[in-house]
CSV table of C-alpha atoms in Angstrom, one decimal:
chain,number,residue,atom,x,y,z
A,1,UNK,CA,8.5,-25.0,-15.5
A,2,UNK,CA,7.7,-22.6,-12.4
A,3,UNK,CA,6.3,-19.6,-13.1
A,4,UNK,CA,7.5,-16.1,-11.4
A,5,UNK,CA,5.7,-12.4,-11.5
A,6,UNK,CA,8.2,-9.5,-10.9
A,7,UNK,CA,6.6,-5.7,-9.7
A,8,UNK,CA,9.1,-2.9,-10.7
A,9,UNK,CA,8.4,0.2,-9.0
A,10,UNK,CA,8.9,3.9,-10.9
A,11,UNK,CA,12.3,4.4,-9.7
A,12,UNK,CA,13.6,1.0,-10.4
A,13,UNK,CA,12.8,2.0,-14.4
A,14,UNK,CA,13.6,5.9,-14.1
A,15,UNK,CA,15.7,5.8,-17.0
A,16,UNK,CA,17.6,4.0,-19.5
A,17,UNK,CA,20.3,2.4,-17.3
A,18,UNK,CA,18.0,1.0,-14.7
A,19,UNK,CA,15.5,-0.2,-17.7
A,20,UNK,CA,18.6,-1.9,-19.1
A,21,UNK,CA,19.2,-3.0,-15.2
A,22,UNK,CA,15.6,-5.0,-14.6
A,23,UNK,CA,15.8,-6.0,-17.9
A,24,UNK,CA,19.7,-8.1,-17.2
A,25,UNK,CA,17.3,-9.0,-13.7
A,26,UNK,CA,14.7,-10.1,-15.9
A,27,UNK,CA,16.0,-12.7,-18.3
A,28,UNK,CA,18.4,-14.0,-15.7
A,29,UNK,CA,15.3,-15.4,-14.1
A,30,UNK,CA,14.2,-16.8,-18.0
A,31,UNK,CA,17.9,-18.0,-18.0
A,32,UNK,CA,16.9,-20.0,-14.5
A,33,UNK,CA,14.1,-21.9,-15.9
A,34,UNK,CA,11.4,-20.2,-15.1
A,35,UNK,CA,8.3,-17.7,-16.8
A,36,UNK,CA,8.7,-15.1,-16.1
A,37,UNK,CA,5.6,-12.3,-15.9
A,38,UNK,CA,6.6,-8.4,-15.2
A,39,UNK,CA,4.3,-5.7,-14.6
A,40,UNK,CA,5.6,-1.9,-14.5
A,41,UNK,CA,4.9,0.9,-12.9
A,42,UNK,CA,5.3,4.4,-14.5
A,43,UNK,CA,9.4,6.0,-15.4
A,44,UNK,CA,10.1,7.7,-12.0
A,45,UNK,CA,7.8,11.0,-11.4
A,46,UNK,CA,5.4,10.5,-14.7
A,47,UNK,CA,2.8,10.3,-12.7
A,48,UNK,CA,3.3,12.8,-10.8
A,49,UNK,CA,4.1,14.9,-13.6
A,50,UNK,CA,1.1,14.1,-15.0
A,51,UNK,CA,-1.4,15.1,-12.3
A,52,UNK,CA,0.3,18.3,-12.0
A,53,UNK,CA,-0.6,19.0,-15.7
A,54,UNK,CA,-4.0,18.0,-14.8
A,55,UNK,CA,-4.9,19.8,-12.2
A,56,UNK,CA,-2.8,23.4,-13.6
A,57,UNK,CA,-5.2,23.0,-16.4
A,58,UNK,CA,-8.1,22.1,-14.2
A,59,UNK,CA,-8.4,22.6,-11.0
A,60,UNK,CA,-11.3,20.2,-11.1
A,61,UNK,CA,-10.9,17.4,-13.4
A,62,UNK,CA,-13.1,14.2,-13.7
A,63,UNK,CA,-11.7,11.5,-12.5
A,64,UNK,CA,-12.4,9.2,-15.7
A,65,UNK,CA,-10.3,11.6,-17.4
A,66,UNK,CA,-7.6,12.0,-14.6
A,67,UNK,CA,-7.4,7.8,-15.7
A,68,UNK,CA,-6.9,7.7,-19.2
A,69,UNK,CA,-3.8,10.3,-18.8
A,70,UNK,CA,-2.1,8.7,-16.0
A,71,UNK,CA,-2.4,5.2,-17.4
A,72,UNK,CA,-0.4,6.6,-20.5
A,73,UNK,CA,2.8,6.1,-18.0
A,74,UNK,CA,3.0,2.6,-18.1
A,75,UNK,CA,2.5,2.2,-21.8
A,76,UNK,CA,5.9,4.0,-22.7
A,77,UNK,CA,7.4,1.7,-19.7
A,78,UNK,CA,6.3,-1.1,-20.8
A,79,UNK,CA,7.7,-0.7,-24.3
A,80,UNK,CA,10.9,0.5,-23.5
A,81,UNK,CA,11.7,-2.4,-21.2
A,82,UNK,CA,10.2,-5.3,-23.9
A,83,UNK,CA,12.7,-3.1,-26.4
A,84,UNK,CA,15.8,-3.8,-23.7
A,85,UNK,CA,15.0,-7.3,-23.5
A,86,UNK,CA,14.9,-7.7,-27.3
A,87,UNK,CA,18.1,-6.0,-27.5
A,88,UNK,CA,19.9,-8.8,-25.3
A,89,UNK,CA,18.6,-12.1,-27.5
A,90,UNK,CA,14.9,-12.3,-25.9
A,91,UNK,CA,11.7,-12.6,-27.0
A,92,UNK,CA,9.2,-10.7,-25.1
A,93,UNK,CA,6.0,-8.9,-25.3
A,94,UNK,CA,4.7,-5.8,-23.5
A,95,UNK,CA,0.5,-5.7,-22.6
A,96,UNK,CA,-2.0,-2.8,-21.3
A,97,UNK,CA,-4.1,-3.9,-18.8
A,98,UNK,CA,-7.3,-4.0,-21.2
A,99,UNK,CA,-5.3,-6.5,-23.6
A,100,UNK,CA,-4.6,-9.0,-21.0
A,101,UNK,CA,-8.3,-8.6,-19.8
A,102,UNK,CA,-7.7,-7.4,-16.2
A,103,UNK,CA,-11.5,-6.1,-15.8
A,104,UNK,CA,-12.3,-3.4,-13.2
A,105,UNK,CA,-15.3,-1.6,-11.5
A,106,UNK,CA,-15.7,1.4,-12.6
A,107,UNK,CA,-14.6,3.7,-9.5
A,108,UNK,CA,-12.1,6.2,-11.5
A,109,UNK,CA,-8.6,6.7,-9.8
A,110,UNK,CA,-9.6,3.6,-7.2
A,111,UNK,CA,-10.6,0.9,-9.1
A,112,UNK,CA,-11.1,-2.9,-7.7
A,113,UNK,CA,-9.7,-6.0,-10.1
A,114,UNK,CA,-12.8,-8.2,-10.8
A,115,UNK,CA,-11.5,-10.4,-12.9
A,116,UNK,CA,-8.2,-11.4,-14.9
A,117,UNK,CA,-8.5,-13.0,-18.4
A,118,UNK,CA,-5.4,-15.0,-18.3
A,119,UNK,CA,-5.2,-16.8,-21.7
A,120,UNK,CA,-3.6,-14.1,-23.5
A,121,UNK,CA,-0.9,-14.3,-21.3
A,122,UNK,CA,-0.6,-18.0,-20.9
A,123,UNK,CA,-0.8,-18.4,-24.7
A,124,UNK,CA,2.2,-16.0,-24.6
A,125,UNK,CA,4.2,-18.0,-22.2
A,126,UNK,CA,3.7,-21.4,-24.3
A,127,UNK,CA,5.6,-19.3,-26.7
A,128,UNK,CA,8.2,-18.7,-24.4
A,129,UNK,CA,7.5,-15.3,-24.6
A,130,UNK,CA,8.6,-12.9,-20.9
A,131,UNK,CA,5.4,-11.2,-20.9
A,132,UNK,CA,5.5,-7.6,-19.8
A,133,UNK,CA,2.3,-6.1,-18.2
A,134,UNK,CA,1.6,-2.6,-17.1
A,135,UNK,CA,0.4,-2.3,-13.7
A,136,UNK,CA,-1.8,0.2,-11.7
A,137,UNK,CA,-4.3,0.1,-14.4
A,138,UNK,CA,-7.5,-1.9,-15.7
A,139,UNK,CA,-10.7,-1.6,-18.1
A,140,UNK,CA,-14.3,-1.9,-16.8
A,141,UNK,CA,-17.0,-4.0,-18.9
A,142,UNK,CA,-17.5,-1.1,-20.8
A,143,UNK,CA,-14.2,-0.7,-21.9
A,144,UNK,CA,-13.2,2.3,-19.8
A,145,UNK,CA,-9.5,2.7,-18.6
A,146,UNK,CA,-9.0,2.7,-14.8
A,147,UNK,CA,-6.4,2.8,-12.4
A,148,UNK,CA,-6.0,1.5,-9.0
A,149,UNK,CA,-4.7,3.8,-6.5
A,150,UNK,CA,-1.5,4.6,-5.8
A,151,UNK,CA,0.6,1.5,-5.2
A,152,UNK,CA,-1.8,0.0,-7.9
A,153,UNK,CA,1.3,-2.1,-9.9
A,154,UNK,CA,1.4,-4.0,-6.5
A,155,UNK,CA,-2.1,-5.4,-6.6
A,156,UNK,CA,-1.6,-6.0,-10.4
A,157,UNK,CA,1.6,-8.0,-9.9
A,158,UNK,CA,0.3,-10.1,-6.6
A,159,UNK,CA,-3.1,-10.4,-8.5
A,160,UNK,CA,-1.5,-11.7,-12.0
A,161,UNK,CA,0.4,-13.9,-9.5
A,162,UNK,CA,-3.0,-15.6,-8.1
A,163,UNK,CA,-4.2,-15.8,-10.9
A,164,UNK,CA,-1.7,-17.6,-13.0
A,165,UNK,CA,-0.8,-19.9,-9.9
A,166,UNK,CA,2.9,-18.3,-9.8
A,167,UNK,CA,5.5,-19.6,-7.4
A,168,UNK,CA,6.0,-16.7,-5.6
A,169,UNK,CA,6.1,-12.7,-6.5
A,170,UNK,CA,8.8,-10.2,-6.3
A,171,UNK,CA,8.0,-6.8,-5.4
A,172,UNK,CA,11.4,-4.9,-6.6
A,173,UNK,CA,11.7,-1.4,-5.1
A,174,UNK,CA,14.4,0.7,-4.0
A,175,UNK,CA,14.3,0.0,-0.8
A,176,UNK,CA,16.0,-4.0,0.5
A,177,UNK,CA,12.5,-4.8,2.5
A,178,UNK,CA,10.2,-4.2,5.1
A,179,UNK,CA,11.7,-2.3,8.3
A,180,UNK,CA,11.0,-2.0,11.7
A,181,UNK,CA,10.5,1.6,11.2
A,182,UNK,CA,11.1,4.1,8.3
A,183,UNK,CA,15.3,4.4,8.1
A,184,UNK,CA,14.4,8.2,6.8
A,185,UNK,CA,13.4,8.5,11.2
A,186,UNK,CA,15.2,5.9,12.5
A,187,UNK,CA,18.7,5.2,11.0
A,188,UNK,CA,19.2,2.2,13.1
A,189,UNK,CA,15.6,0.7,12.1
A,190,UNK,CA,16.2,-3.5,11.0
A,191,UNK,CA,15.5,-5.1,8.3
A,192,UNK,CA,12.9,-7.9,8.9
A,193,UNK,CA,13.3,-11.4,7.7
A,194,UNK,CA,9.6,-12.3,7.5
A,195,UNK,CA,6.4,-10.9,8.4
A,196,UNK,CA,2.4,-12.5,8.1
A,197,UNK,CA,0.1,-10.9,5.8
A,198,UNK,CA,-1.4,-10.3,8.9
A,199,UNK,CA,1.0,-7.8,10.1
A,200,UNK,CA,2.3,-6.2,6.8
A,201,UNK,CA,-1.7,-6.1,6.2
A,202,UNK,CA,-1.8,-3.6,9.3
A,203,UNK,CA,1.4,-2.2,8.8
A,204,UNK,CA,0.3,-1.1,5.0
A,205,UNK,CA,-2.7,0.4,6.6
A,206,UNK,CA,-1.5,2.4,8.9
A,207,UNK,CA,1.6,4.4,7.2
A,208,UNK,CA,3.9,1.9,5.8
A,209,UNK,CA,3.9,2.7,1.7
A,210,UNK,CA,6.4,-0.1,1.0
A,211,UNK,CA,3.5,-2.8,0.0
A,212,UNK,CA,-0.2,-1.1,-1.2
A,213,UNK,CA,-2.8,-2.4,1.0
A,214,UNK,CA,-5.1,-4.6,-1.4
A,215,UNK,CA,-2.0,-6.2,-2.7
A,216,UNK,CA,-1.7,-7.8,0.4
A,217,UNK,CA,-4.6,-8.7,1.1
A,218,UNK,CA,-4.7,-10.4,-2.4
A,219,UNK,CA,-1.7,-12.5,-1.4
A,220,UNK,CA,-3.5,-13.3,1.9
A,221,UNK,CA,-6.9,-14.4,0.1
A,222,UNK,CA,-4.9,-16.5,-2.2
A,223,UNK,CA,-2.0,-17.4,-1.1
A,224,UNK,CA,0.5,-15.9,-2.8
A,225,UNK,CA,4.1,-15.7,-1.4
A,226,UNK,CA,5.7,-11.8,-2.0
A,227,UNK,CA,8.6,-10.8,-1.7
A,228,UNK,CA,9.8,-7.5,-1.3
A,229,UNK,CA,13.4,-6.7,-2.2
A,230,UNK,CA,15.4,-3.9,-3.8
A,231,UNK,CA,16.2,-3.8,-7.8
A,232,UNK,CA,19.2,-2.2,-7.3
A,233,UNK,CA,21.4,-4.7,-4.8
A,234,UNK,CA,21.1,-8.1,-5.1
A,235,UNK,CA,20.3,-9.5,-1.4
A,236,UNK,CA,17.5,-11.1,-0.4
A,237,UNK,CA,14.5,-9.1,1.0
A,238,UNK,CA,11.5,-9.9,3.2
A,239,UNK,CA,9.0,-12.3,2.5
A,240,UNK,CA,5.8,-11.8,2.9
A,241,UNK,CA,3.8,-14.7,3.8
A,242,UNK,CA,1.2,-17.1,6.1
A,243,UNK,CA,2.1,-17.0,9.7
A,244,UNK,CA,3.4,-20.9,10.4
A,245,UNK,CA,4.2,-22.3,13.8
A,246,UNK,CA,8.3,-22.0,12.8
A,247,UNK,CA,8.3,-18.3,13.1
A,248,UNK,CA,9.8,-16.3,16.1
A,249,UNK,CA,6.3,-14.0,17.0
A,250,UNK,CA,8.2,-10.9,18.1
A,251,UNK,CA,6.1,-9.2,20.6
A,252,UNK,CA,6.3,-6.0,17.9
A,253,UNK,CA,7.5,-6.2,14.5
A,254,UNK,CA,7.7,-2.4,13.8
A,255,UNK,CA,6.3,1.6,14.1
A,256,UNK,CA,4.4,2.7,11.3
A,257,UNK,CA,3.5,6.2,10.9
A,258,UNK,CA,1.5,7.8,8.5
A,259,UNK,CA,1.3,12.3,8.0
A,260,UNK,CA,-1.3,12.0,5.2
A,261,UNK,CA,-4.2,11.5,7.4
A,262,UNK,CA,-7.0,14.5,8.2
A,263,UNK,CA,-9.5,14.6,11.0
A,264,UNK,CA,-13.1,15.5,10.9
A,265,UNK,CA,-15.3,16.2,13.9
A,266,UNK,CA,-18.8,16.7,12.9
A,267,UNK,CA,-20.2,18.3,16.9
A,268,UNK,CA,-23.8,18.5,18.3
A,269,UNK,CA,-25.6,15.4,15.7
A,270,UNK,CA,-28.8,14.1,17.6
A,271,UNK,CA,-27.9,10.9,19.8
A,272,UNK,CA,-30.1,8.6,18.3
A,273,UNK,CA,-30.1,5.3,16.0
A,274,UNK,CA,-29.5,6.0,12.4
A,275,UNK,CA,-27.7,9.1,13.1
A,276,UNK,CA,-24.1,8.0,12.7
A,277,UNK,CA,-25.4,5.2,10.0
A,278,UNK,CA,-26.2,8.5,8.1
A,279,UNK,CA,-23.2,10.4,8.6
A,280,UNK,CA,-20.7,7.1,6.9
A,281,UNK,CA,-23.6,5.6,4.3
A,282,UNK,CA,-22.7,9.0,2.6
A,283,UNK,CA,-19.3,8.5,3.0
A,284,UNK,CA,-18.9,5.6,1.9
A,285,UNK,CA,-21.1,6.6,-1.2
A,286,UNK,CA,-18.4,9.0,-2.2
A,287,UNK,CA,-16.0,5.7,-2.0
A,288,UNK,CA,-14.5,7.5,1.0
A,289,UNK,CA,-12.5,5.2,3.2
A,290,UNK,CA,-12.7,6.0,6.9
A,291,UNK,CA,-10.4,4.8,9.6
A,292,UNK,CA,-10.3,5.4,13.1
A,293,UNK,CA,-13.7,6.5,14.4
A,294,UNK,CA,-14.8,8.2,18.2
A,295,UNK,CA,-18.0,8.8,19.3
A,296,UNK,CA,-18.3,11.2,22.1
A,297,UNK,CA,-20.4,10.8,25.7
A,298,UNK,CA,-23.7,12.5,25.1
A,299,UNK,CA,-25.2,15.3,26.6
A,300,UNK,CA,-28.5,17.1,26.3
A,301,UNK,CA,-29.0,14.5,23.9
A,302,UNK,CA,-26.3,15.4,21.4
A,303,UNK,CA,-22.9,14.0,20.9
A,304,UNK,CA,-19.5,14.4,18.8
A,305,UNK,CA,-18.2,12.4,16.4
A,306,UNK,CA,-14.5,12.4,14.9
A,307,UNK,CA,-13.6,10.3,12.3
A,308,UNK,CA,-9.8,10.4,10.2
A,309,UNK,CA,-9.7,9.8,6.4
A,310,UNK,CA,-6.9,9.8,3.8
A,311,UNK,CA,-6.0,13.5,3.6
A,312,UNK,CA,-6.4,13.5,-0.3
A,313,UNK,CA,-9.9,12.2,0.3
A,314,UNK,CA,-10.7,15.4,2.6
A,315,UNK,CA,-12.1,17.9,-0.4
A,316,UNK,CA,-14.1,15.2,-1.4
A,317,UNK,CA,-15.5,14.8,2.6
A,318,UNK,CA,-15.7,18.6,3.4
A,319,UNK,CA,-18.5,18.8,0.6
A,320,UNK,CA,-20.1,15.6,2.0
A,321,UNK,CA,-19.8,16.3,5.4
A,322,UNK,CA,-21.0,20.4,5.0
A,323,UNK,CA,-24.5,18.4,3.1
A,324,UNK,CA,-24.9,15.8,5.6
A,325,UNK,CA,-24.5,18.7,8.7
A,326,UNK,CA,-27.3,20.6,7.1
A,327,UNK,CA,-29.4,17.6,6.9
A,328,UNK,CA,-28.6,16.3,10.6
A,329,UNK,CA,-28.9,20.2,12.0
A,330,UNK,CA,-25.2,19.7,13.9
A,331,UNK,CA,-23.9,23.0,15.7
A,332,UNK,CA,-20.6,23.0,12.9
A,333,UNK,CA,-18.0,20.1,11.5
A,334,UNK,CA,-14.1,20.9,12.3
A,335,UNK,CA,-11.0,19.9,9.6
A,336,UNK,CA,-8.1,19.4,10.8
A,337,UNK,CA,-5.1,18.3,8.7
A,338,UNK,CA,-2.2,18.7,11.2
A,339,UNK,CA,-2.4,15.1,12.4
A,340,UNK,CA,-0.6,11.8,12.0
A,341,UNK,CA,-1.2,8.6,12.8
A,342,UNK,CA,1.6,6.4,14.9
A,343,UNK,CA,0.8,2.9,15.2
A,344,UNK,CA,2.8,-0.8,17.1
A,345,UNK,CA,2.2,-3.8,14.6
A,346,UNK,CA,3.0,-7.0,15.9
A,347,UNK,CA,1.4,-10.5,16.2
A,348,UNK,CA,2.7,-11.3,19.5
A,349,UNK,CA,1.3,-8.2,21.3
A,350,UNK,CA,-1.8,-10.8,21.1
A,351,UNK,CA,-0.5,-12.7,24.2
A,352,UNK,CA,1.4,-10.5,25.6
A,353,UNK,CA,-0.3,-7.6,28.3
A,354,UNK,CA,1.0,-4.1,28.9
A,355,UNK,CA,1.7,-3.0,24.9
A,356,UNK,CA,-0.8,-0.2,25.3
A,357,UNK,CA,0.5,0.8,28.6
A,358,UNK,CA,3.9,1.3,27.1
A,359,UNK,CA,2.9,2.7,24.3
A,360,UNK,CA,1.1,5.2,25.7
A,361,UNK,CA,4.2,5.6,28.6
A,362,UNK,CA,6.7,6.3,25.8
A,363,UNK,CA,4.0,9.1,24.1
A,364,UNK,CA,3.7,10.5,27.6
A,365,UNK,CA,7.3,10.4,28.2
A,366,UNK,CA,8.3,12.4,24.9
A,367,UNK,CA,5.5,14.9,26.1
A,368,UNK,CA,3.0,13.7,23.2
A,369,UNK,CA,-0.8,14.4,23.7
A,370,UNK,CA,-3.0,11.5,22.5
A,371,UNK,CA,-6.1,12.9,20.5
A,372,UNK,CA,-7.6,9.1,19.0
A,373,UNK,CA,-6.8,5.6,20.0
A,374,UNK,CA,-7.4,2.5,17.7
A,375,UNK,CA,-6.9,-1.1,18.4
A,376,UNK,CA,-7.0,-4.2,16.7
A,377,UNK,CA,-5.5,-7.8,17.8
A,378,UNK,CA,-2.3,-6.8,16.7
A,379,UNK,CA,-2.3,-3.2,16.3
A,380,UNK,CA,-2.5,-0.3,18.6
A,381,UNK,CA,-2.7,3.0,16.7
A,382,UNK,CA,-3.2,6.9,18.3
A,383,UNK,CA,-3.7,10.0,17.1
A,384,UNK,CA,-1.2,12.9,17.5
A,385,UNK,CA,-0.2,16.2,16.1
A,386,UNK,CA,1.8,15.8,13.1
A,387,UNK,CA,4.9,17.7,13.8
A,388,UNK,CA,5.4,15.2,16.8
A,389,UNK,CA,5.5,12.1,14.6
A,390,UNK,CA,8.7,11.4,13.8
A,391,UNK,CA,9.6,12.1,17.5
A,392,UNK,CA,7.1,9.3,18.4
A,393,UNK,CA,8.5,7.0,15.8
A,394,UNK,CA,12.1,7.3,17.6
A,395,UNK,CA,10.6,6.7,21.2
A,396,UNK,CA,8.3,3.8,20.3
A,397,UNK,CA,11.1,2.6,18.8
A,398,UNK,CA,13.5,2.5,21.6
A,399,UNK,CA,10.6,1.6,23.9
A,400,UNK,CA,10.6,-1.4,22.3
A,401,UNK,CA,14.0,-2.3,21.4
A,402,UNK,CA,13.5,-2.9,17.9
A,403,UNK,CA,17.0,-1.8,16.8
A,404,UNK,CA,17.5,-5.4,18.4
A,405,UNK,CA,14.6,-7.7,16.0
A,406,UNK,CA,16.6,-9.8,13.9
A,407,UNK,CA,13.2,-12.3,13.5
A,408,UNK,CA,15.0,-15.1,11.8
A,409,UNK,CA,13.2,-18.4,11.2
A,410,UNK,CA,13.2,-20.9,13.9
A,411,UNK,CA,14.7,-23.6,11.4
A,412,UNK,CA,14.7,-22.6,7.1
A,413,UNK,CA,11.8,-22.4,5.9
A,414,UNK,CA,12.9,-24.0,3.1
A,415,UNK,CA,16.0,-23.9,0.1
A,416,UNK,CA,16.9,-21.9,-3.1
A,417,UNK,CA,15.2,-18.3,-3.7
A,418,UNK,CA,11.1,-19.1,-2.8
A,419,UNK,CA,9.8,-19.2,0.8
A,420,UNK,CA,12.1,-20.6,2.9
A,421,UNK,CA,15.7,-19.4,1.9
A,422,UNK,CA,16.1,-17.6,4.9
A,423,UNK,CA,15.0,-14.5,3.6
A,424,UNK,CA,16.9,-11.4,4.8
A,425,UNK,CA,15.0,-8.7,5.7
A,426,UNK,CA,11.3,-4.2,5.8
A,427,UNK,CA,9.0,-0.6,6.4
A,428,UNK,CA,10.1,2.2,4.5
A,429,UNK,CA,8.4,4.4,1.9
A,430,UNK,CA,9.5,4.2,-2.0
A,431,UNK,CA,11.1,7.1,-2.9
A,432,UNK,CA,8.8,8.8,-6.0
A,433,UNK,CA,6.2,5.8,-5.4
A,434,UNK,CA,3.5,6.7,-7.6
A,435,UNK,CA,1.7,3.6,-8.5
């Protein structure tokens, strides 16, 4: 019997009727011969919900207690959707994160998976048991509740899919896929039919919320087929998987964009070795992730150096950087959270000249200012004000005529629902996507 992990995000379980919804979904699959292993995120906005309590009570909270409130969410999820699939003539059971053994470091609010102790689980599935698991959450060595980030119930499903050797794993949102843009900017985005974890790799990183980055790369390291598809119409969504000679490489396979990004110039540091390895060893201390970095021309010995983080991460790197520009004697450090990043994904920019020069022909066009620049072999990302964004989303995306990108197979991948059933086709961010 094939074995099947299904992600449902907060809004797909928001209340009762889409609980009863996944939970029809759910034992359909049982009904299809397979096992079937679910992990939930959080009913709608309780995280969000959460936090706010938090932080009107403390402006200040630690982070290891920010983790044991927020992981309450998927506990009442959990429950409530075993209960559902009780009521129609199933036998299920619903897991925390610490029963099934999924082991953690000990980074509050950002934890890593280290480990999965599957034989709970499998034991349950000899039973015949649908096994329900909450996602975004863990337990380090010590026994210490953690969570993983937001998008967290991702890299739960897609890492209980490695882990268990699953068939495939279906991310169920409220969206039908990955797009070649966000629809919320550009109505006439497409839905793509498959992308490499290559590309939804650098897509997740650089502004698309539809897949959380580590879950990716899990199904990357181990192979694991996702696919991402809505809970609420039954079509078939975009897989997710390795790049293979019977794909069409589209030149670009979408525009990401990404408003929650802050930029930090630290001016006048001493141009010398060590400096900079000073400036992100702390950073990277305070589990701080950095992205695009520029060092400036020096003069008189001195240089600039801008840097853009996650703007939730900036409180955390104004008292970092303020320490490290004491220590360093540098003239001042400059904040500046009216940015976005804008970025072209695509595998066959790789063998194809002239991307940038477009890119940066379309920005120029629309009267955009480029403040960074970041490339990788299939990703060309800028820096630009934020209020612009959604203008460059819309010219990129004409530039490139991806109102056009179909990106079907060259010949079916294969039959039925896994890999290879034609998949149909996206880039867009989950509404109320907490974890």
């Amino acid at each position: 019997m094939s074995l099947i992990v299904q992600k449902y995000g907060g809004t797909s379980v928001a209340n009762e009727t889409n609980i009863k919804n996944v939970a029809q979904r759910v034992v359909r699959a049982k009904d299809e011969g397979k096992d079937v292993v679910v992990v939930l995120s959080a009913l709608g906005d309780t995280t969000d919900v959460l936090l706010n309590m938090a932080y009107n009570i403390n402006p200040h909270p630690q982070k290891r207690e920010l983790d044991m409130l927020v992981s309450t969410g998927e506990q009442i999820s959990i429950a409530l959707l075993t209960m559902a699939i009780h009521f129609l003539g199933y036998d299920a059971v619903s897991f925390t994160a610490s029963q099934v053994g999924i082991l953690t470091d000990s980074v509050y609010t950002k934890a890593r998976i280290l480990d999965i102790k599957k034989d709970r689980i499998v034991d349950e599935l000899k039973k015949g048991r649908i096994v329900v698991v909450a996602g975004f959450q863990g337990v380090t060595r010590d026994g210490d509740i953690t969570t993983l980030g937001r998008g967290g119930s991702d890299t739960t499903a897609v890492a209980l899919a490695a882990a268990l050797g699953a068939e495939y794993c279906e991310i169920f949102t409220d969206v039908e896929g990955v797009f070649t843009a966000d629809p919320n900017v550009v109505p006439e985005a497409c839905k793509l039919h498959v992308v490499s974890y290559e590309e939804m790799l650098e897509m997740s990183a650089s502004g698309a919320k539809v897949l959380q980055l580590r879950s990716v790369e899990f199904g990357r390291n181990y192979g694991v087929k996702i696919h991402v598809r809505s809970s609420f119409v039954d079509v078939s969504g975009t897989w997710v998987i390795e790049e293979d000679e019977r794909m069409e490489r589209a030149i670009i396979s979408g525009v990401t964009h990404d408003k929650n990004q802050a930029k930090i110039t630290i001016f006048d540091v001493p141009d010398k070795p060590g400096v900079a390895a000073r400036i992100f060893q702390a950073l990277a201390d305070s589990h701080i992730n950095v992205d695009m970095i520029i060092q400036n021309v020096s003069e008189r010995g001195l240089s600039d150096i801008s840097f853009t983080v996650d703007r939730e991460d900036l409180p955390l790197t104004r008292e970092v950087m303020l320490k490290v520009k004491e220590e360093l004697k540098a003239r001042e450090v400059h904040f500046d959270q009216d940015i976005a990043k804008v970025s072209l994904v695509g595998a066959g920019m790789k063998t194809n000249p002239g991307v940038a020069a477009a890119m940066f022909s379309a920005l120029a066009e629309s009267n955009i200012n480029i403040e960074m620049i970041s490339t990788s072999p299939i990703k060309i990302s800028c820096i630009i004000r934020k209020e612009q964004a959604e203008t460059a989303v819309r010219s990129l995306h004409k530039k490139f005529n991806l109102d056009r990108v179909s990106r079907p197979h060259k010949e079916s991948i294969g039959t039925g629902s896994a890999p290879g059933s034609q998949p149909a086709n996206g880039l867009h961010q989950e509404s109320g996507r907490n974890e």
